[in-house]
Short mmCIF file of C-alpha atoms and ligand atoms in Angstrom, two decimals:
data_model
loop_
_atom_site.label_atom_id
_atom_site.label_comp_id
_atom_site.label_asym_id
_atom_site.label_seq_id
_atom_site.Cartn_x
_atom_site.Cartn_y
_atom_site.Cartn_z
CA MET V 1 -15.71 16.36 -25.37
CA ARG V 2 -12.46 15.30 -26.62
CA ASN V 3 -11.59 19.25 -27.33
CA PHE V 4 -10.13 20.13 -24.14
CA LEU V 5 -11.25 23.58 -24.43
CA PHE V 6 -15.25 22.96 -25.37
CA TYR V 7 -14.97 20.34 -22.08
CA ILE V 8 -13.73 23.37 -19.99
CA SER V 9 -16.10 25.86 -21.25
CA PHE V 10 -18.98 23.30 -21.03
CA LEU V 11 -18.04 23.13 -17.21
CA CYS V 12 -18.08 26.39 -16.70
CA ILE V 13 -21.21 27.62 -18.39
CA ALA V 14 -22.91 24.37 -16.40
CA GLY V 15 -21.28 25.36 -13.44
CA ILE V 16 -21.91 29.47 -13.91
CA ILE V 17 -25.76 28.53 -14.81
CA SER V 18 -26.15 26.60 -11.59
CA CYS V 19 -24.15 28.41 -9.01
CA ASN V 20 -23.50 31.53 -7.41
CA THR V 21 -19.92 32.53 -8.03
CA LYS V 22 -19.09 34.68 -5.24
CA LYS V 23 -16.93 33.53 -2.38
CA GLU V 24 -19.17 32.96 0.37
CA SER V 25 -17.41 31.61 3.09
CA SER V 26 -14.17 31.36 5.43
CA VAL V 27 -12.80 28.91 7.83
CA GLU V 28 -14.15 31.29 10.70
CA GLU V 29 -17.70 31.63 9.46
CA VAL V 30 -17.78 27.94 8.05
CA PRO V 31 -18.05 25.44 11.22
CA PHE V 32 -18.07 22.92 8.40
CA GLN V 33 -21.79 21.81 9.25
CA GLU V 34 -23.58 23.36 5.98
CA LYS V 35 -26.21 20.87 4.32
CA HIS V 36 -23.85 18.17 2.30
CA ARG V 37 -20.89 19.17 3.77
CA PRO V 38 -18.79 15.88 4.14
CA GLN V 39 -18.09 14.97 7.78
CA VAL V 40 -14.95 12.62 7.48
CA HIS V 41 -13.64 13.57 3.81
CA PHE V 42 -11.17 16.29 2.79
CA SER V 43 -13.30 19.65 1.32
CA PRO V 44 -11.94 22.79 0.74
CA VAL V 45 -12.96 25.54 2.87
CA ALA V 46 -14.81 27.55 -0.31
CA GLY V 47 -14.73 27.62 -4.08
CA TRP V 48 -14.18 24.47 -6.38
CA MET V 49 -11.93 21.38 -6.08
CA ASN V 50 -11.37 18.84 -8.44
CA ASP V 51 -8.03 16.85 -8.69
CA PRO V 52 -5.92 15.74 -5.69
CA ASN V 53 -2.49 17.02 -6.97
CA GLY V 54 1.57 16.93 -5.58
CA MET V 55 0.60 14.31 -3.05
CA VAL V 56 3.77 14.01 -0.51
CA TYR V 57 5.01 13.09 2.52
CA TYR V 58 7.44 14.67 4.30
CA GLU V 59 8.65 15.32 7.94
CA GLY V 60 5.35 13.94 9.28
CA GLU V 61 3.06 15.48 7.27
CA TYR V 62 0.92 14.26 4.43
CA HIS V 63 0.55 17.07 1.98
CA LEU V 64 -2.56 17.32 -0.23
CA PHE V 65 -2.51 19.88 -3.25
CA TYR V 66 -5.72 20.20 -5.54
CA GLN V 67 -6.92 21.92 -8.08
CA HIS V 68 -8.74 24.61 -6.85
CA TYR V 69 -10.54 27.86 -7.91
CA PRO V 70 -10.71 29.97 -4.70
CA GLU V 71 -13.16 32.40 -6.04
CA ALA V 72 -16.36 30.41 -6.63
CA SER V 73 -17.49 26.73 -6.50
CA VAL V 74 -17.31 26.09 -10.26
CA TRP V 75 -14.36 25.14 -12.29
CA GLY V 76 -11.94 28.42 -13.20
CA PRO V 77 -8.68 29.54 -13.28
CA MET V 78 -6.93 26.63 -11.75
CA HIS V 79 -4.62 27.13 -8.63
CA TRP V 80 -3.23 24.38 -6.41
CA GLY V 81 -5.09 24.79 -3.21
CA HIS V 82 -2.91 22.99 -0.03
CA ALA V 83 -3.79 20.91 3.09
CA ILE V 84 -1.76 19.06 5.20
CA SER V 85 -2.36 16.28 7.94
CA LYS V 86 -0.36 14.16 10.50
CA ASP V 87 -2.51 11.27 10.00
CA LEU V 88 -4.06 11.24 6.51
CA VAL V 89 -7.55 11.65 8.56
CA HIS V 90 -7.53 15.29 10.20
CA TRP V 91 -6.63 18.11 7.61
CA GLU V 92 -5.49 21.67 8.06
CA HIS V 93 -6.46 23.84 5.45
CA LEU V 94 -3.07 25.92 4.28
CA PRO V 95 -3.09 28.98 1.90
CA VAL V 96 -3.05 28.41 -1.99
CA ALA V 97 0.32 26.73 -3.06
CA LEU V 98 0.28 28.20 -6.61
CA TYR V 99 -1.35 30.83 -8.77
CA PRO V 100 -2.07 30.74 -12.21
CA ASP V 101 0.64 32.92 -14.08
CA SER V 102 1.53 34.62 -17.55
CA LEU V 103 2.34 31.23 -18.78
CA GLY V 104 -1.40 29.50 -17.75
CA TYR V 105 -3.57 27.80 -15.26
CA ILE V 106 -1.94 25.50 -13.01
CA PHE V 107 -3.45 21.76 -14.19
CA SER V 108 -2.68 18.79 -12.17
CA GLY V 109 0.30 17.15 -11.11
CA SER V 110 2.73 15.43 -8.39
CA ALA V 111 5.41 16.45 -6.28
CA ILE V 112 8.57 14.50 -4.88
CA VAL V 113 11.19 15.19 -2.30
CA ASP V 114 14.45 15.45 -3.40
CA LEU V 115 16.48 13.75 -1.29
CA GLU V 116 19.67 13.71 -2.85
CA ASN V 117 19.45 17.12 -4.14
CA THR V 118 19.63 16.27 -7.85
CA SER V 119 18.07 19.33 -9.21
CA GLY V 120 20.26 22.03 -7.03
CA PHE V 121 17.18 23.33 -5.67
CA GLY V 122 17.85 22.54 -1.99
CA ALA V 123 20.48 20.70 -0.28
CA LYS V 124 21.42 17.18 1.23
CA GLU V 125 20.26 18.60 4.54
CA ASN V 126 16.95 20.40 3.38
CA PRO V 127 15.87 18.79 0.33
CA ALA V 128 13.49 20.66 -1.86
CA LEU V 129 9.97 19.74 -2.57
CA ILE V 130 9.52 19.91 -6.22
CA ALA V 131 5.66 20.13 -7.60
CA PHE V 132 5.38 19.20 -11.30
CA TYR V 133 2.53 20.37 -12.98
CA THR V 134 0.85 21.27 -16.43
CA TYR V 135 0.46 25.13 -17.35
CA PHE V 136 -2.81 25.57 -19.56
CA ASP V 137 -2.51 28.26 -21.54
CA HIS V 138 -6.33 29.34 -22.11
CA THR V 139 -5.37 32.28 -24.39
CA LYS V 140 -4.52 29.17 -27.30
CA GLN V 141 -6.17 27.18 -28.90
CA GLY V 142 -5.26 23.51 -29.73
CA ILE V 143 -1.75 23.04 -28.25
CA ASN V 144 -1.53 24.89 -25.00
CA GLN V 145 -0.26 22.81 -22.78
CA THR V 146 3.39 22.21 -21.11
CA GLN V 147 4.91 20.91 -18.06
CA ALA V 148 6.73 22.95 -15.55
CA LEU V 149 8.13 22.61 -12.08
CA ALA V 150 7.84 24.71 -8.60
CA TYR V 151 10.38 24.10 -5.55
CA SER V 152 9.74 24.69 -2.01
CA VAL V 153 12.63 24.34 0.34
CA ASP V 154 10.41 25.16 3.92
CA LYS V 155 8.40 21.98 4.06
CA GLY V 156 5.91 23.29 0.79
CA ARG V 157 4.64 26.50 2.83
CA THR V 158 6.42 28.38 0.03
CA TRP V 159 6.81 28.10 -3.46
CA ALA V 160 8.98 29.10 -6.28
CA LYS V 161 8.31 29.08 -9.78
CA TYR V 162 11.40 27.31 -12.00
CA GLU V 163 12.58 30.51 -14.21
CA LYS V 164 13.45 28.24 -17.19
CA ASN V 165 9.44 27.05 -17.04
CA PRO V 166 8.58 25.28 -19.16
CA VAL V 167 10.69 22.13 -18.95
CA VAL V 168 8.51 20.13 -21.37
CA GLU V 169 7.42 21.51 -24.05
CA ASN V 170 4.36 20.59 -26.23
CA PRO V 171 4.92 18.20 -29.18
CA GLY V 172 1.99 19.10 -30.67
CA ILE V 173 -0.36 17.10 -28.99
CA PRO V 174 -3.51 18.66 -27.48
CA ASP V 175 -4.42 16.85 -24.50
CA PHE V 176 -0.63 16.56 -23.23
CA ARG V 177 -0.82 17.07 -19.03
CA ASP V 178 -0.98 15.87 -15.51
CA PRO V 179 2.88 14.92 -15.13
CA LYS V 180 3.25 12.10 -12.20
CA VAL V 181 7.25 12.14 -11.34
CA PHE V 182 8.96 9.24 -9.48
CA TRP V 183 12.73 8.15 -8.91
CA HIS V 184 13.31 4.79 -10.36
CA GLU V 185 16.06 2.98 -8.71
CA GLU V 186 17.58 0.49 -11.19
CA SER V 187 17.93 3.25 -13.24
CA LYS V 188 19.15 6.20 -11.11
CA GLN V 189 16.92 8.61 -12.83
CA TRP V 190 13.68 10.51 -12.44
CA ILE V 191 10.76 9.17 -14.50
CA MET V 192 7.75 11.44 -15.67
CA ALA V 193 4.45 9.70 -16.57
CA LEU V 194 2.26 12.06 -18.98
CA ALA V 195 -0.97 11.66 -20.38
CA ALA V 196 -0.71 12.64 -23.59
CA GLY V 197 -4.33 12.39 -25.76
CA GLN V 198 -5.00 8.54 -25.42
CA GLU V 199 -1.63 7.27 -24.68
CA ILE V 200 1.01 7.69 -21.50
CA HIS V 201 4.47 9.22 -22.34
CA PHE V 202 7.15 8.27 -20.39
CA TYR V 203 10.07 10.93 -19.88
CA ALA V 204 13.50 10.53 -17.91
CA SER V 205 15.92 13.32 -15.98
CA LYS V 206 18.89 13.13 -14.10
CA ASP V 207 18.05 16.73 -12.23
CA CYS V 208 14.33 17.31 -12.91
CA LYS V 209 14.95 20.09 -15.24
CA GLU V 210 16.13 18.36 -18.34
CA TRP V 211 14.00 15.71 -19.63
CA THR V 212 14.26 13.21 -22.60
CA PHE V 213 11.42 11.13 -24.28
CA LEU V 214 11.55 7.68 -23.52
CA SER V 215 8.49 5.32 -24.72
CA HIS V 216 5.01 5.41 -24.83
CA PHE V 217 2.10 2.97 -23.98
CA GLY V 218 -1.52 2.66 -24.80
CA GLU V 219 -2.73 1.83 -28.20
CA GLY V 220 -4.80 -1.20 -28.36
CA TYR V 221 -4.92 -1.33 -24.48
CA GLY V 222 -7.63 -0.48 -22.05
CA ASN V 223 -10.62 1.51 -22.84
CA HIS V 224 -10.32 4.60 -25.28
CA ASP V 225 -13.60 5.93 -24.96
CA GLY V 226 -12.43 9.43 -23.91
CA VAL V 227 -9.13 11.33 -23.00
CA TRP V 228 -6.44 9.79 -20.66
CA GLU V 229 -5.77 11.99 -17.89
CA CYS V 230 -3.65 11.90 -14.58
CA PRO V 231 -1.68 9.05 -14.71
CA ASP V 232 0.02 7.17 -11.87
CA MET V 233 2.73 4.71 -11.71
CA PHE V 234 4.32 2.31 -8.80
CA PRO V 235 5.55 -1.20 -8.08
CA LEU V 236 3.44 -3.57 -6.10
CA LYS V 237 3.69 -6.60 -4.00
CA VAL V 238 1.34 -9.47 -4.64
CA LYS V 239 -0.25 -10.26 -1.87
CA GLY V 240 1.38 -13.13 -0.06
CA SER V 241 3.86 -13.44 -2.78
CA ASN V 242 7.29 -12.07 -3.55
CA GLU V 243 5.95 -11.37 -7.10
CA THR V 244 6.11 -7.36 -7.71
CA TYR V 245 4.48 -5.72 -10.85
CA TRP V 246 4.27 -1.97 -12.02
CA VAL V 247 0.98 -0.87 -11.65
CA LEU V 248 -0.22 2.20 -14.43
CA ILE V 249 -3.16 3.95 -13.33
CA VAL V 250 -4.82 5.82 -16.07
CA ASN V 251 -7.57 8.25 -15.52
CA ILE V 252 -10.41 8.34 -18.40
CA ASN V 253 -12.91 10.95 -19.11
CA PRO V 254 -15.60 9.67 -20.57
CA GLY V 255 -15.68 5.99 -21.34
CA GLY V 256 -15.88 4.68 -17.18
CA PRO V 257 -17.93 1.58 -16.44
CA ALA V 258 -20.67 3.60 -14.62
CA GLY V 259 -20.49 6.06 -17.23
CA GLY V 260 -18.23 9.57 -17.19
CA SER V 261 -15.10 9.48 -15.56
CA ALA V 262 -13.28 6.48 -13.96
CA THR V 263 -10.00 5.02 -13.31
CA GLN V 264 -8.50 2.13 -15.19
CA TYR V 265 -4.92 0.71 -14.23
CA PHE V 266 -2.92 -1.70 -16.01
CA VAL V 267 -0.45 -4.28 -14.19
CA GLY V 268 2.90 -4.78 -15.98
CA ASN V 269 6.73 -4.53 -15.91
CA PHE V 270 8.53 -1.33 -16.73
CA ASP V 271 12.43 -1.83 -16.98
CA GLY V 272 13.28 2.15 -16.38
CA LYS V 273 12.29 2.60 -20.16
CA THR V 274 9.01 1.12 -21.49
CA PHE V 275 5.96 -0.07 -19.89
CA LYS V 276 4.70 -3.81 -20.88
CA SER V 277 1.37 -5.41 -20.02
CA ASP V 278 -0.20 -8.47 -20.99
CA GLN V 279 -3.58 -7.05 -19.81
CA LYS V 280 -5.02 -5.68 -22.85
CA LYS V 281 -8.52 -5.22 -21.46
CA ALA V 282 -9.48 -2.29 -18.95
CA LYS V 283 -9.56 -2.78 -15.17
CA TRP V 284 -11.36 -0.38 -13.18
CA ALA V 285 -10.03 0.90 -9.74
CA ASP V 286 -13.42 1.60 -8.74
CA GLN V 287 -16.90 0.52 -9.95
CA GLY V 288 -18.83 3.63 -8.89
CA LYS V 289 -19.46 6.78 -10.44
CA ASP V 290 -17.20 8.99 -8.03
CA ASN V 291 -13.81 8.31 -7.84
CA TYR V 292 -11.62 10.05 -10.36
CA ALA V 293 -8.23 11.33 -10.68
CA GLY V 294 -6.89 9.71 -8.01
CA VAL V 295 -3.05 8.98 -7.45
CA THR V 296 -0.77 7.87 -4.83
CA TRP V 297 1.39 9.61 -2.15
CA SER V 298 5.25 9.73 -2.70
CA ASN V 299 7.69 9.29 -0.12
CA VAL V 300 5.75 7.30 2.10
CA GLN V 301 8.06 5.64 4.80
CA ASP V 302 6.01 2.85 5.93
CA GLY V 303 5.98 0.77 2.50
CA ARG V 304 2.28 1.55 2.07
CA THR V 305 0.96 2.93 -1.43
CA LEU V 306 -1.73 5.32 -0.65
CA PHE V 307 -4.01 6.61 -2.62
CA ILE V 308 -6.73 9.46 -2.56
CA GLY V 309 -9.69 10.34 -5.77
CA TRP V 310 -11.69 13.23 -6.21
CA MET V 311 -15.53 12.03 -5.10
CA ASN V 312 -16.92 13.43 -8.33
CA ASN V 313 -17.72 13.08 -11.92
CA TRP V 314 -17.33 15.50 -14.44
CA GLN V 315 -20.30 14.47 -16.27
CA TYR V 316 -22.24 16.53 -13.50
CA ALA V 317 -19.45 17.77 -11.54
CA GLY V 318 -20.07 21.68 -12.35
CA GLU V 319 -24.05 20.83 -11.91
CA LYS V 320 -23.98 20.17 -8.30
CA PRO V 321 -26.47 21.60 -5.93
CA CYS V 322 -25.36 25.15 -5.18
CA ILE V 323 -23.21 25.21 -2.44
CA ALA V 324 -20.30 27.48 -1.17
CA TRP V 325 -18.12 24.97 -1.65
CA SER V 326 -17.72 22.39 -4.55
CA GLY V 327 -15.75 18.75 -4.20
CA ALA V 328 -14.12 16.63 -1.96
CA THR V 329 -11.61 13.60 -2.00
CA THR V 330 -12.59 9.82 -1.15
CA PHE V 331 -11.39 8.55 1.91
CA PRO V 332 -7.37 7.76 1.54
CA ARG V 333 -7.07 4.05 0.39
CA GLU V 334 -4.33 1.44 0.92
CA LEU V 335 -3.50 -0.39 -2.30
CA GLY V 336 -2.71 -3.62 -3.06
CA LEU V 337 -2.27 -6.57 -5.40
CA GLU V 338 -4.37 -9.88 -5.50
CA LYS V 339 -3.86 -13.10 -7.76
CA ASP V 340 -6.75 -14.93 -8.66
CA GLY V 341 -5.69 -17.59 -11.05
CA GLN V 342 -3.90 -15.94 -14.06
CA ASP V 343 -5.35 -12.35 -12.98
CA ILE V 344 -3.83 -9.88 -11.24
CA TYR V 345 -6.19 -7.41 -9.47
CA LEU V 346 -5.65 -4.09 -7.81
CA THR V 347 -7.32 -4.12 -4.35
CA SER V 348 -8.38 -0.70 -2.27
CA VAL V 349 -9.26 -0.49 1.10
CA PRO V 350 -9.52 2.49 3.60
CA VAL V 351 -6.34 3.47 5.48
CA ARG V 352 -6.46 2.29 9.26
CA GLU V 353 -6.10 5.32 10.70
CA ILE V 354 -9.72 5.54 10.01
CA GLU V 355 -10.01 3.87 13.66
CA SER V 356 -8.79 7.39 15.31
CA LEU V 357 -12.41 8.67 14.18
CA TYR V 358 -14.20 5.54 15.66
CA GLY V 359 -16.75 6.65 18.38
CA LYS V 360 -19.78 4.61 19.82
CA ASN V 361 -20.05 1.34 18.19
CA ILE V 362 -23.13 -1.71 18.34
CA SER V 363 -22.70 -4.75 16.92
CA PHE V 364 -24.77 -7.93 15.96
CA SER V 365 -25.02 -11.26 14.80
CA ASN V 366 -27.13 -14.18 13.54
CA LEU V 367 -29.71 -12.28 11.98
CA GLU V 368 -31.85 -13.57 9.49
CA ILE V 369 -33.21 -11.18 6.80
CA ASN V 370 -36.36 -11.62 5.47
CA LYS V 371 -37.58 -8.63 3.12
CA SER V 372 -36.00 -5.88 5.41
CA LYS V 373 -35.00 -4.79 8.72
CA ILE V 374 -34.08 -1.35 9.70
CA LEU V 375 -30.53 -1.52 11.58
CA SER V 376 -30.32 2.04 12.62
CA GLU V 377 -33.14 2.37 14.50
CA ARG V 378 -32.81 -0.95 16.14
CA PHE V 379 -29.59 -0.16 17.45
CA LEU V 380 -28.44 3.39 17.03
CA PRO V 381 -30.66 6.69 16.35
CA MET V 382 -27.98 8.00 13.88
CA ALA V 383 -26.53 6.97 10.18
CA ALA V 384 -23.73 9.11 9.00
CA PRO V 385 -21.15 9.76 9.66
CA VAL V 386 -20.37 5.74 10.18
CA GLU V 387 -18.63 2.89 9.10
CA ILE V 388 -20.80 -0.33 8.61
CA LYS V 389 -19.41 -3.65 8.56
CA LEU V 390 -21.82 -6.33 7.50
CA VAL V 391 -20.93 -10.41 7.07
CA PHE V 392 -23.24 -12.14 4.86
CA ASP V 393 -23.21 -15.98 4.31
CA GLN V 394 -22.98 -16.66 1.04
CA THR V 395 -23.27 -20.78 0.98
CA GLU V 396 -26.90 -20.63 -1.39
CA ASN V 397 -27.23 -24.43 -1.16
CA SER V 398 -26.97 -24.58 2.83
CA LYS V 399 -30.79 -23.56 2.82
CA MET V 400 -33.73 -23.25 1.06
CA GLY V 401 -35.12 -20.00 -0.33
CA PHE V 402 -32.11 -18.25 -0.80
CA ALA V 403 -32.61 -14.83 -1.28
CA SER V 404 -32.29 -13.70 -5.12
CA ILE V 405 -30.85 -10.14 -4.33
CA TYR V 406 -29.65 -8.89 -0.89
CA GLY V 407 -28.05 -5.62 0.52
CA ILE V 408 -28.54 -2.58 2.21
CA ARG V 409 -30.34 0.72 1.75
CA LEU V 410 -29.60 4.13 3.32
CA LYS V 411 -32.73 6.28 3.41
CA ASN V 412 -34.93 9.09 4.95
CA ALA V 413 -38.40 9.80 5.69
CA LYS V 414 -38.88 11.59 2.50
CA GLY V 415 -38.78 8.30 0.95
CA GLU V 416 -35.25 9.08 -0.82
CA TYR V 417 -32.45 6.29 -0.70
CA ILE V 418 -29.39 4.80 -2.23
CA SER V 419 -29.18 0.88 -2.23
CA ILE V 420 -25.84 -1.60 -2.78
CA GLY V 421 -27.07 -4.72 -3.72
CA TYR V 422 -25.81 -8.02 -4.77
CA ASP V 423 -27.75 -9.95 -7.23
CA ASN V 424 -27.25 -13.72 -6.80
CA LYS V 425 -28.90 -15.14 -9.93
CA ASP V 426 -26.92 -12.76 -12.38
CA LYS V 427 -24.01 -12.65 -10.10
CA LEU V 428 -23.46 -8.68 -9.95
CA PHE V 429 -23.08 -5.85 -7.51
CA TYR V 430 -25.22 -2.78 -7.81
CA THR V 431 -25.72 0.69 -6.42
CA ASP V 432 -29.31 2.45 -7.23
CA ARG V 433 -28.86 5.99 -7.24
CA THR V 434 -32.01 6.64 -9.01
CA ASN V 435 -33.89 8.30 -6.22
CA ALA V 436 -30.88 9.91 -4.08
CA VAL V 437 -31.42 13.31 -4.50
CA GLY V 438 -33.94 16.13 -3.11
CA GLU V 439 -33.75 17.95 -6.64
CA VAL V 440 -32.82 16.65 -9.98
CA PHE V 441 -29.68 18.71 -11.13
CA SER V 442 -28.44 16.46 -14.00
CA GLU V 443 -29.66 13.92 -16.09
CA HIS V 444 -26.61 11.85 -15.79
CA PHE V 445 -26.95 11.80 -11.94
CA SER V 446 -29.48 9.42 -11.47
CA SER V 447 -28.16 5.58 -12.02
CA LEU V 448 -28.56 2.47 -11.81
CA HIS V 449 -25.07 0.77 -12.50
CA SER V 450 -23.18 -2.70 -11.69
CA PHE V 451 -20.71 -5.01 -12.29
CA LEU V 452 -20.38 -8.61 -12.60
CA TYR V 453 -18.66 -10.16 -9.79
CA LYS V 454 -18.94 -13.89 -8.55
CA VAL V 455 -18.75 -14.43 -5.37
CA ASP V 456 -17.21 -17.52 -4.52
CA THR V 457 -16.28 -17.60 -0.70
CA SER V 458 -18.93 -18.86 2.19
CA GLN V 459 -19.17 -15.47 3.81
CA ILE V 460 -18.57 -12.08 2.46
CA GLU V 461 -17.52 -9.09 4.32
CA TRP V 462 -18.75 -5.62 3.40
CA ARG V 463 -17.77 -2.52 4.28
CA LEU V 464 -18.88 0.99 3.87
CA ILE V 465 -17.94 4.26 4.79
CA VAL V 466 -20.85 6.35 4.99
CA ASP V 467 -20.94 10.31 4.93
CA MET V 468 -22.98 13.32 4.74
CA ALA V 469 -23.48 12.98 0.97
CA SER V 470 -21.11 9.77 -0.06
CA VAL V 471 -20.92 6.00 0.12
CA GLU V 472 -17.76 4.28 -0.19
CA PHE V 473 -18.27 0.46 -0.78
CA PHE V 474 -15.47 -2.25 -0.17
CA ALA V 475 -15.97 -5.72 -0.27
CA ALA V 476 -14.11 -9.07 -1.04
CA GLY V 477 -11.10 -7.79 0.56
CA GLY V 478 -11.08 -4.77 -1.36
CA ARG V 479 -11.16 -6.37 -5.02
CA VAL V 480 -15.08 -4.80 -4.80
CA VAL V 481 -15.31 -0.86 -4.63
CA SER V 482 -17.88 1.27 -5.25
CA THR V 483 -17.94 5.14 -4.55
CA ASN V 484 -20.99 7.27 -5.27
CA VAL V 485 -22.40 10.43 -3.69
CA PHE V 486 -25.56 11.48 -3.11
CA TYR V 487 -27.65 14.97 -2.33
CA PRO V 488 -30.66 14.31 -0.57
CA SER V 489 -33.21 16.95 0.59
CA GLU V 490 -32.68 15.57 3.98
CA PRO V 491 -29.95 13.62 5.27
CA PHE V 492 -30.12 9.71 4.96
CA ASP V 493 -30.79 8.65 9.01
CA GLN V 494 -32.17 4.95 8.30
CA ILE V 495 -29.71 1.98 7.67
CA GLU V 496 -31.92 -0.88 6.34
CA VAL V 497 -30.69 -4.38 5.04
CA PHE V 498 -33.02 -6.32 2.67
CA ALA V 499 -33.54 -9.45 0.95
CA GLU V 500 -35.65 -10.20 -1.67
CA ASP V 501 -37.64 -13.17 -2.94
CA GLY V 502 -36.05 -15.24 -0.01
CA THR V 503 -33.73 -15.03 3.17
CA ILE V 504 -30.16 -13.48 3.71
CA ASP V 505 -28.00 -14.65 6.79
CA LEU V 506 -26.81 -11.42 8.30
CA VAL V 507 -23.37 -13.67 10.34
CA SER V 508 -22.39 -10.35 11.83
CA GLY V 509 -22.18 -6.71 11.60
CA SER V 510 -21.42 -3.58 13.40
CA ILE V 511 -21.90 0.21 12.88
CA THR V 512 -19.74 2.36 14.42
CA GLU V 513 -19.89 6.17 14.88
CA LEU V 514 -17.60 8.31 12.78
CA LYS V 515 -16.23 11.49 14.37
CA SER V 516 -16.13 14.65 12.31
CA ILE V 517 -12.72 15.14 11.42
CA TRP V 518 -13.33 19.17 11.87
CA LYS V 519 -14.06 19.37 15.45
C1 FRU Q 1 -9.09 15.93 -14.74
C2 FRU Q 1 -8.27 16.92 -15.23
C3 FRU Q 1 -7.19 16.90 -15.48
C4 FRU Q 1 -6.59 18.47 -15.62
C5 FRU Q 1 -7.56 19.47 -14.50
C6 FRU Q 1 -8.10 20.43 -14.82
O1 FRU Q 1 -9.97 15.82 -14.02
O2 FRU Q 1 -8.94 17.22 -16.47
O3 FRU Q 1 -6.76 16.44 -16.86
O4 FRU Q 1 -5.14 18.71 -15.60
O5 FRU Q 1 -8.47 18.06 -14.70
O6 FRU Q 1 -8.71 20.70 -13.69
#
């Protein structure tokens, strides 16, 4: 898998075997109602999507570009698809922004607003949006990736590729891609973080066009079981303090904690030249199987650090059930930092704009769960898309017979389910997805994955965003995050809480209908 060409051909072959390669739908024909179609997550109208790219906020619009093959629902010659949103939740599909050309396919990257017109592409009164991306020249073996840029002076509606592309030549590294560019105020220059093999390389520029190599980071740090991809870097304040650290996001494939692709991060400092971190071990932004290539929006005006990922895993992305489109994003998340003793952790929570989707709601309190209780039938005749909040009493000593395992199960009448649980003995959260598909399509999909986490508060709040084919799980204020997709033969329409070998008190909770973003 380390040879990128092999990796790409593997994906194509896997996809072509399992999917029809014809474009099958358009906005007019598809009311976004097909089986498995996400209702509260972004997905392309038709064709394939993987990484979110070039996310930038400008003049009231959140732009979302993405790795896109419009002709088929499999990976292919990469374009940048494009969508915009005024509220991060409802999306408008726009025409493809960047097409492949003689220099190659358009791989992942980032976008900025050149407010001071350092590049000369726009004007201070009408700044250019500049997109940085990787050219992947599929006609070449080995060294085939370079960095390039395109600019727009009409709010991202049309793009001109820079005539002197590429702006960063390949120094002889096979995996050399996914530029993340940001303005570093202290050193008054643009910084580019680039995935280079199993390292991140940093470059600097005053004008976005001429780039100078600064430093590299990676050897001896974090996980190295796969290729490093899609970096991001930003400063974040530690909650409840005035301390600020730089967070370096590094996506890796494979090597993730639940198998396949995942997002690790490092907390440290950046002085305009070098990123330094005391953290030698990988920390993971999401413990689930399906949050990859996530990066943050640039130029966000309200101080939030906003993140979105691709809700999929390269282990089986090309083999998903055959549908007219492939791929979706995670729900947008707000990132934060939290200190726990000497350790600093990244937190993620769904953006507050989710509230604009809230519909009917039911709430409950003081339920003692013994074995299991169906919440949906009792309270609400539907199960997706919904937001579920559950507060569990975790004071084990308060009573006899405290459950050894408790949790929540989404299921259907066919006996298919996905469950998320907490194991009180071994102090771990787990996701059981061993029976969450109607039709087995990949040996890597079925899984029971877990991660250690000791709940040391007397209560813990669980929050789940359940869509037609995904569940995003957040607990402990966003320290615990796990995103997983599923493809049951019939939608999961029951929500059940369970407790094994004892009881658990569900102190309070709610189920809130989420209105479709496409209606
Ligand atoms: C990550 C990735 C990137 C690359 C893109 C190609 O998912 O492999 O490194 O730019 O996808 O589509």
